[in-house]
Amino acid sequence: MPTLKASQWGLAQIKQARNEKGWSWSLDDDDTCLLEASRILEPGKPWHSGGPYANGLSQGTWKRFLAGRQPISAHAFKAYCHVLGLNWEEIVAQANTTPSHSRQDWGETIDISIFYGRTAELEQLDQWVLKERCRIVALLGMGGIGKTSLAAKLAEQIQSSFEYVIWRSLRHASPLSDLLAEVIDFLSEGKEGELPETVNGQISRLMDFGQRHRCLLLLDDVETIMSSGKLAGHYREGYQDYGELIRRMAEERHQSCLLLISREKPIEIASLAGEKLPVRELKLKGLSAEDAKRILETKGFSSLKSSADALIQLYRGNPLALKIMATTIQEIFDGNISEFLDQSTLIIGDILPNVFNQQFQRLSPLEQEIIYWLALENQPLSISELKEAMKFSVTSLSKLLAALESLKRRSLLEKEPNTEANEVIFTIQPALLKYATNQFIEQVCQQILTVCQTKSLSQLGLLRSHALVKERVSDELKTLQIRLILTRVRDRLYLLKGSDSLEDQLKAILSILEGTSDPIVGYARLNVINLLDAIEGRL
């Protein structure tokens, strides 16, 4: 007997329709749905509340229909959809309408036996891949946000809708020709002869398979084939062919799907994706507070108080960051989240560098400058405010806008409206802000020591481009910058240089700066004066 079950998207439609009808999960008080479904299947019989019902209809099949975990008989599935006012062909999981033959090569995919939340995201991806049959879907987000886990969960759920499923990580930056050779060998089940000599010819061979068969190709860690130190989305030398693969899979007709998992948005996705186009992108955000708390519970936190909400907000629901910090809180703070939060400014740079390091080091110099300014200001900034702050390093508004867009493509920048000034303002996540602050302090201290040694103004670096304490700001913000930036720079310099000679060397630098024009020294003169004031206790 043929059986059917609902897709993830279908389950959401079923729930909405059931709520509109006022029908509950349990039918103890109201079995209207079973009565109406019985009249659909056997219209000539009288049906009464309490049963019996038409063949195949029962509380059990109704609950299995709503849960979607186990299939039910096709005629019962169609009857339930009919009484809910739904088209069963749109609701059904496509796995039930395709051949059962399916071959999978999961490569380096991760274990997802423990997986929380992401119901809405799974429904959206299921809708794009199965119902709308998108050719390319890009799953984007910052490191640790859960992209790989979500993609693996999706692939697990929809695998039987495809004849072939193949997962590959680009962590080791495989040349496209090597990747295509592996994929084509798998798709041909080892029967493919010699491949074309050109990469374009190999892509054509892959496209031929994609047209004749329903294939799901998942590529993880796509950012590793992107350039570092430049604006986001451009490929490393020798990897530009990946852009051609993306372009052809987006523009040519086929029945397969390419799912890209990346911290950075490839430039082709930026131009080809759209709400009504066969290329879609999903920017993944952190877990909801409820699902994030479930992660903390797996780490041994049984009684979660308001401090747990503060911890989740600090890391914006980033699953990896929460797992790392939960272990630290248990081992060092004896499970006391509040005590950890009081100390997190000091320890975040020591414990959580790997979550941000790789992505931060990939930024262009201008992108790093923007991140540092947002960290120093400790508040959202508009484009005009950023341009004014960066007056000694950015002369072109177009370059600033390009860098902001690049940071957005890397999922590092958050944009929000400013209703008071009617302009967009930008900010960064609290955890990234703390990380960037620590990075800035360490880097500016090293540059100060270099200038003390060489007396070379060309080595001013961040001392020139960024103000440790801004002049024309509120007293509250100035006090914050003195405490969080200036005094920490002073204390770090004491540790690295010693207090005896530091003051004299800073005065020597100040004397050099005094006779130099502002465009050359930037904020350096103001910074050195403020450091001397901090050393002498005048702040």
XYZ file of C-alpha atoms in Angstrom:
539
model
C 0.000 0.000 0.000
C 1.515 3.398 -0.980
C 2.280 5.732 1.932
C 2.925 9.468 2.198
C 4.164 12.003 4.742
C 4.481 15.784 4.765
C 7.617 17.796 4.027
C 8.961 20.304 6.550
C 7.296 23.101 4.606
C 4.142 21.014 4.390
C 4.058 20.500 8.156
C 4.098 24.267 8.652
C 1.133 24.631 6.271
C -0.731 21.822 8.051
C -0.195 23.471 11.436
C -1.443 26.817 10.164
C -4.527 25.273 8.538
C -5.287 23.195 11.665
C -5.070 26.290 13.876
C -7.418 28.164 11.571
C -9.916 25.298 11.820
C -9.533 25.162 15.595
C -8.667 21.458 15.524
C -6.320 20.192 18.209
C -3.648 17.504 18.243
C -5.835 15.321 20.447
C -9.332 14.433 19.214
C -10.859 13.466 22.562
C -13.230 16.449 22.577
C -13.634 17.186 18.859
C -13.222 14.591 16.083
C -14.644 16.788 13.306
C -11.545 16.258 11.158
C -12.047 12.466 11.162
C -15.741 12.819 10.374
C -15.126 15.161 7.444
C -12.281 12.988 6.149
C -14.543 9.917 6.375
C -17.202 11.703 4.273
C -14.499 12.393 1.662
C -13.428 8.748 1.463
C -16.874 7.140 1.764
C -19.507 9.827 1.095
C -22.494 7.459 1.027
C -22.268 6.360 4.662
C -23.524 8.134 7.788
C -20.653 9.075 10.130
C -21.088 9.988 13.783
C -18.864 11.525 16.452
C -16.888 8.942 18.411
C -16.461 6.603 15.447
C -16.031 4.265 13.830
C -14.454 6.148 10.921
C -13.600 5.328 7.322
C -10.961 2.694 6.696
C -7.466 4.009 7.525
C -8.684 6.969 9.585
C -8.063 7.104 13.339
C -6.562 9.239 16.081
C -3.288 7.449 15.449
C -3.083 8.270 11.733
C -4.166 11.862 12.458
C -1.315 12.325 14.961
C 1.210 10.693 12.606
C -0.052 12.966 9.831
C 0.506 16.061 12.015
C 3.936 14.924 13.273
C 5.268 14.029 9.831
C 7.830 11.560 11.166
C 6.137 8.406 9.869
C 4.197 7.993 6.621
C 0.516 7.052 6.600
C -1.618 5.477 3.885
C -1.868 7.644 0.778
C -5.689 7.786 0.803
C -5.742 8.933 4.460
C -3.021 11.537 3.773
C -4.969 12.966 0.834
C -8.233 13.012 2.818
C -6.659 14.900 5.726
C -5.151 17.440 3.324
C -8.548 17.862 1.622
C -10.443 18.645 4.823
C -7.739 21.171 5.773
C -8.113 22.867 2.405
C -4.596 21.931 1.290
C -3.259 20.547 -1.991
C -1.657 17.250 -1.020
C 0.825 17.433 -3.914
C 2.254 20.632 -2.421
C 2.307 19.238 1.117
C 3.842 15.822 0.504
C 7.533 15.159 1.056
C 9.030 14.699 -2.391
C 10.882 11.607 -1.226
C 7.629 9.733 -1.539
C 7.145 10.598 -5.194
C 10.631 9.731 -6.474
C 12.421 6.420 -7.028
C 13.825 4.835 -3.903
C 17.239 4.313 -5.551
C 19.610 6.872 -4.036
C 23.391 6.886 -3.668
C 25.129 9.116 -1.119
C 28.731 10.085 -0.494
C 28.807 12.132 2.704
C 32.521 12.971 2.569
C 33.563 14.955 5.666
C 30.105 15.861 6.885
C 29.635 16.169 10.646
C 27.555 14.209 13.141
C 24.142 15.805 13.750
C 22.688 13.310 16.219
C 22.276 16.285 18.593
C 20.518 19.095 16.744
C 18.328 21.861 18.150
C 15.945 24.344 16.601
C 16.216 25.781 13.087
C 12.671 24.674 12.231
C 11.918 27.829 10.228
C 15.239 27.632 8.386
C 14.710 23.964 7.505
C 11.218 24.768 6.222
C 12.590 27.590 4.079
C 15.398 25.479 2.623
C 13.035 22.561 2.008
C 10.716 24.940 0.168
C 13.515 26.268 -2.046
C 15.216 22.965 -2.800
C 12.249 20.604 -3.189
C 9.129 22.606 -3.921
C 10.623 25.458 -5.955
C 13.520 23.323 -7.245
C 16.111 26.076 -6.988
C 19.359 25.388 -8.824
C 21.641 26.976 -6.235
C 21.132 27.769 -2.559
C 23.824 29.625 -0.596
C 23.843 29.138 3.173
C 25.825 32.037 4.651
C 26.860 33.164 8.110
C 29.759 33.910 10.422
C 31.947 31.185 11.893
C 30.360 28.863 14.446
C 26.791 29.947 13.667
C 25.734 26.417 12.644
C 25.745 26.472 8.830
C 27.308 23.044 8.398
C 24.990 21.422 10.953
C 21.923 22.930 9.298
C 23.039 21.840 5.834
C 23.732 18.300 7.077
C 20.312 18.136 8.753
C 18.622 19.353 5.584
C 20.505 16.848 3.421
C 19.575 14.047 5.796
C 15.892 14.958 5.569
C 15.695 15.348 1.793
C 18.274 12.791 0.633
C 15.732 10.337 -0.748
C 14.366 13.046 -3.047
C 17.624 12.819 -5.002
C 19.206 10.039 -7.002
C 22.651 11.217 -5.904
C 23.843 13.156 -2.845
C 27.474 14.142 -2.542
C 29.089 16.288 0.185
C 32.536 17.814 -0.166
C 34.472 20.208 2.067
C 36.745 22.765 0.416
C 38.680 23.165 3.671
C 41.852 22.037 1.925
C 41.135 24.242 -1.103
C 40.839 21.505 -3.721
C 41.314 22.762 -7.304
C 38.045 22.580 -9.207
C 39.409 19.990 -11.664
C 40.172 17.601 -8.767
C 36.733 18.157 -7.252
C 34.973 17.587 -10.579
C 36.916 14.394 -11.193
C 35.723 13.019 -7.832
C 32.133 14.093 -8.309
C 31.833 12.811 -11.872
C 33.417 9.490 -10.900
C 30.796 9.140 -8.151
C 27.884 10.141 -10.379
C 28.964 7.766 -13.144
C 29.486 4.992 -10.590
C 33.063 4.627 -11.819
C 32.066 4.083 -15.437
C 33.087 7.469 -16.822
C 35.961 7.359 -19.279
C 38.553 10.089 -19.729
C 37.413 13.535 -18.699
C 37.725 16.555 -20.993
C 41.078 18.322 -20.655
C 39.583 21.749 -19.914
C 37.767 22.673 -16.719
C 34.940 24.104 -18.821
C 34.545 20.760 -20.531
C 34.482 19.023 -17.148
C 31.776 21.418 -15.944
C 29.789 20.519 -19.087
C 30.107 16.839 -18.206
C 28.794 17.589 -14.693
C 25.931 19.624 -16.151
C 25.014 16.655 -18.363
C 24.628 14.482 -15.244
C 22.677 17.263 -13.538
C 20.242 17.391 -16.442
C 19.688 13.620 -16.644
C 19.617 12.920 -12.902
C 18.351 14.638 -9.751
C 21.609 15.366 -7.886
C 22.340 17.276 -4.669
C 25.892 18.617 -4.430
C 26.875 20.274 -1.139
C 30.126 22.268 -0.923
C 31.216 23.305 2.572
C 33.918 25.813 3.651
C 33.631 27.730 0.372
C 35.352 30.746 1.956
C 38.714 28.915 1.826
C 38.889 29.415 -1.941
C 38.297 33.163 -1.519
C 41.050 35.782 -1.356
C 42.308 37.026 2.009
C 43.185 40.656 2.611
C 40.805 41.843 -0.102
C 37.111 42.678 -0.266
C 34.816 39.661 0.113
C 33.591 37.445 -2.687
C 36.645 37.261 -4.953
C 38.556 34.054 -5.569
C 42.143 33.163 -4.798
C 44.496 32.917 -7.737
C 43.849 29.622 -9.508
C 40.312 29.172 -8.132
C 38.364 31.494 -10.446
C 36.898 28.434 -12.201
C 34.604 27.931 -9.211
C 32.886 31.143 -10.246
C 32.233 29.644 -13.672
C 30.763 26.510 -12.062
C 28.397 28.659 -9.978
C 27.426 30.791 -12.966
C 26.636 27.814 -15.201
C 24.683 25.923 -12.540
C 22.655 29.087 -11.933
C 21.925 29.942 -15.553
C 21.661 26.592 -17.382
C 18.615 24.309 -17.173
C 18.990 21.166 -15.042
C 17.115 19.288 -12.338
C 19.836 19.273 -9.677
C 20.796 21.568 -6.790
C 24.113 23.025 -5.631
C 24.160 24.013 -1.956
C 27.036 26.328 -0.974
C 28.025 26.700 2.694
C 30.259 29.704 3.341
C 31.247 32.529 5.664
C 31.579 34.761 2.604
C 29.148 35.337 -0.236
C 30.693 34.562 -3.646
C 30.391 37.491 -6.007
C 28.234 35.444 -8.408
C 25.637 34.802 -5.696
C 25.427 38.539 -5.032
C 24.448 39.151 -8.658
C 22.408 36.017 -9.449
C 20.292 35.519 -6.296
C 16.758 36.850 -5.953
C 13.356 36.065 -4.428
C 11.900 34.957 -7.772
C 15.109 33.558 -9.262
C 16.478 29.976 -9.199
C 19.328 31.109 -6.941
C 18.571 31.878 -3.281
C 20.615 32.828 -0.250
C 19.915 32.355 3.438
C 21.931 34.354 5.950
C 21.958 32.289 9.106
C 21.620 34.063 12.441
C 22.018 32.740 15.969
C 19.725 30.300 17.715
C 16.616 31.502 19.490
C 16.923 31.932 23.259
C 14.886 28.768 23.823
C 17.073 26.604 21.573
C 20.283 28.184 22.871
C 19.253 27.253 26.415
C 18.905 23.641 25.294
C 22.582 23.743 24.303
C 23.472 25.047 27.753
C 21.411 22.264 29.306
C 23.445 19.634 27.421
C 26.527 21.207 29.023
C 25.172 20.604 32.512
C 23.263 23.805 33.272
C 20.003 22.669 34.836
C 18.642 25.849 36.441
C 18.976 28.690 33.947
C 18.383 32.182 35.328
C 18.310 35.606 33.726
C 22.096 35.534 33.413
C 21.682 32.801 30.786
C 19.720 35.240 28.616
C 22.544 37.780 28.971
C 25.096 35.130 27.946
C 23.032 34.132 24.908
C 22.611 37.778 23.910
C 26.348 38.440 24.309
C 27.126 35.737 21.752
C 23.962 36.344 19.706
C 22.989 32.677 19.987
C 26.171 31.478 18.252
C 26.133 27.721 18.998
C 29.907 27.169 18.873
C 30.671 30.179 21.067
C 28.045 29.071 23.607
C 29.469 25.537 23.732
C 33.009 26.830 24.278
C 31.962 29.321 26.913
C 29.690 26.845 28.688
C 32.690 24.571 29.226
C 34.754 27.497 30.516
C 31.995 28.568 32.909
C 31.669 25.043 34.289
C 35.401 24.454 34.701
C 36.617 27.886 35.839
C 33.574 29.589 37.351
C 31.923 26.503 38.828
C 28.858 27.006 36.649
C 28.265 30.618 37.760
C 27.256 32.470 34.581
C 26.949 35.833 36.351
C 30.526 35.656 37.616
C 31.728 34.794 34.108
C 29.886 37.764 32.607
C 31.566 40.087 35.104
C 34.974 38.869 33.878
C 34.232 38.269 30.192
C 35.955 41.466 28.997
C 39.229 40.113 30.305
C 39.023 36.494 29.220
C 37.252 36.547 25.876
C 40.450 37.186 23.944
C 42.195 34.243 25.573
C 39.459 31.641 25.214
C 37.512 32.530 22.080
C 40.084 33.606 19.496
C 39.536 30.780 17.028
C 35.887 31.685 16.496
C 36.922 35.077 15.100
C 40.631 34.821 14.224
C 40.331 33.088 10.872
C 37.611 35.391 9.642
C 39.208 38.571 11.006
C 42.545 37.827 9.370
C 40.796 37.504 6.006
C 39.599 41.117 6.100
C 41.081 43.848 3.948
C 42.950 46.601 5.850
C 40.027 48.989 5.337
C 37.527 46.442 6.661
C 39.674 45.944 9.762
C 39.775 49.707 10.295
C 35.962 49.850 10.180
C 35.640 47.009 12.702
C 38.141 48.727 15.010
C 36.230 52.016 14.859
C 32.938 50.304 15.682
C 34.654 48.595 18.624
C 36.257 51.825 19.905
C 33.034 53.813 19.613
C 31.120 51.022 21.372
C 27.920 52.188 19.689
C 26.283 52.070 16.246
C 27.664 54.494 13.645
C 26.185 55.927 10.464
C 28.048 56.186 7.169
C 28.629 59.917 7.708
C 29.967 59.299 11.224
C 32.312 56.585 9.966
C 33.548 58.807 7.145
C 34.285 61.626 9.603
C 36.050 59.298 12.045
C 38.153 57.764 9.259
C 39.129 61.095 7.715
C 42.856 60.339 7.984
C 42.663 56.998 6.169
C 39.652 57.114 3.809
C 39.219 59.910 1.299
C 36.742 58.185 -1.020
C 33.141 57.513 0.017
C 32.877 54.824 -2.669
C 35.736 52.868 -1.054
C 34.059 53.102 2.341
C 30.735 51.886 0.915
C 32.458 48.988 -0.859
C 34.135 47.947 2.395
C 30.837 48.129 4.298
C 29.148 45.975 1.663
C 32.036 43.504 1.878
C 31.627 43.222 5.663
C 27.927 42.575 5.102
C 28.795 39.761 2.681
C 30.992 38.278 5.415
C 28.085 38.425 7.927
C 30.213 40.530 10.303
C 28.250 43.771 10.081
C 24.769 44.370 11.437
C 22.624 47.077 9.848
C 19.700 48.736 11.534
C 17.560 51.823 10.836
C 18.027 55.015 12.805
C 14.543 56.524 12.907
C 15.692 59.698 14.648
C 18.184 60.707 11.953
C 16.472 58.846 9.086
C 19.668 57.012 8.128
C 21.100 53.521 8.388
C 23.529 52.772 11.208
C 25.999 49.902 11.520
C 27.148 47.864 14.470
C 28.866 44.567 15.297
C 27.991 41.741 17.647
C 29.004 42.231 21.302
C 31.397 39.259 21.278
C 33.089 40.498 18.079
C 33.293 43.966 19.621
C 35.178 42.559 22.620
C 37.451 40.501 20.387
C 38.224 43.490 18.131
C 38.927 45.685 21.158
C 41.488 43.199 22.456
C 43.055 42.861 18.999
C 43.256 46.630 18.640
C 44.909 47.135 22.034
C 47.536 44.490 21.354
C 48.286 45.792 17.868
C 48.445 49.482 18.786
C 50.773 48.713 21.704
C 53.165 46.849 19.415
C 53.090 49.766 16.961
C 53.776 52.283 19.758
C 56.807 50.273 20.861
C 58.059 50.176 17.257
C 57.723 53.958 16.941
C 59.500 54.427 20.299
C 62.385 52.375 18.957
C 62.614 53.681 15.392
C 61.225 57.248 15.770
C 59.708 56.641 12.316
C 56.342 58.250 11.607
C 55.690 55.683 8.871
C 55.198 53.122 11.655
C 52.368 55.005 13.398
C 49.694 52.641 12.015
C 46.611 52.519 14.265
C 48.024 55.284 16.461
C 47.517 57.574 13.458
C 44.245 56.190 12.050
C 42.226 55.708 15.266
C 41.543 57.855 18.302
C 41.932 56.069 21.633
C 39.648 58.711 23.144
C 37.632 61.000 20.888
C 37.410 64.695 21.698
C 33.891 65.693 20.687
C 31.814 62.989 22.335
C 29.592 62.775 25.383
C 31.218 62.624 28.822
C 29.725 59.160 29.275
C 31.329 57.787 26.115
C 34.634 59.515 26.862
C 34.714 57.944 30.331
C 33.990 54.549 28.754
C 36.798 54.946 26.187
C 39.248 55.988 28.901
C 38.388 52.934 30.971
C 38.093 50.330 28.222
C 40.751 51.560 25.783
C 43.192 54.189 27.035
C 43.967 52.773 30.478
C 44.258 49.263 29.067
C 46.732 50.481 26.426
C 48.729 52.233 29.178
C 48.731 49.141 31.383
C 49.738 46.896 28.498
C 52.614 49.230 27.615
C 53.759 49.155 31.251
C 53.846 45.388 31.045
C 55.740 45.331 27.752
C 58.045 48.314 28.265
C 58.181 49.170 31.948
C 56.997 52.439 33.456
C 60.394 54.110 33.908
C 61.302 54.807 30.293
C 57.816 54.839 28.731
C 56.947 58.420 29.663
C 60.237 59.801 28.335
C 59.920 57.932 25.068
C 56.344 59.097 24.563
C 57.457 62.695 25.147
C 60.179 62.209 22.552
C 57.599 60.991 20.055
C 55.336 63.938 20.898
C 58.148 66.379 20.116
C 58.513 64.807 16.673
C 54.776 64.964 16.069
C 54.480 68.603 17.125
C 56.156 69.864 13.986
C 54.244 67.651 11.569
C 50.980 68.369 9.731
C 47.705 66.712 10.702
C 47.267 64.623 7.519
C 50.558 62.885 8.292
C 50.158 62.337 12.036
C 46.368 61.875 12.100
C 45.198 61.084 15.641
C 48.738 60.238 16.837
C 49.394 63.578 18.591
C 46.073 63.423 20.477
C 46.690 59.780 21.403
C 50.171 60.408 22.793
C 48.938 63.407 24.823
C 46.125 61.298 26.290
C 48.541 58.468 27.099
C 50.851 60.888 28.917
C 47.884 62.278 30.837
C 46.904 58.726 31.804
C 50.467 57.953 32.931
C 50.666 61.129 35.000
C 47.208 60.580 36.507
C 45.577 63.623 34.962
C 42.631 61.539 33.649
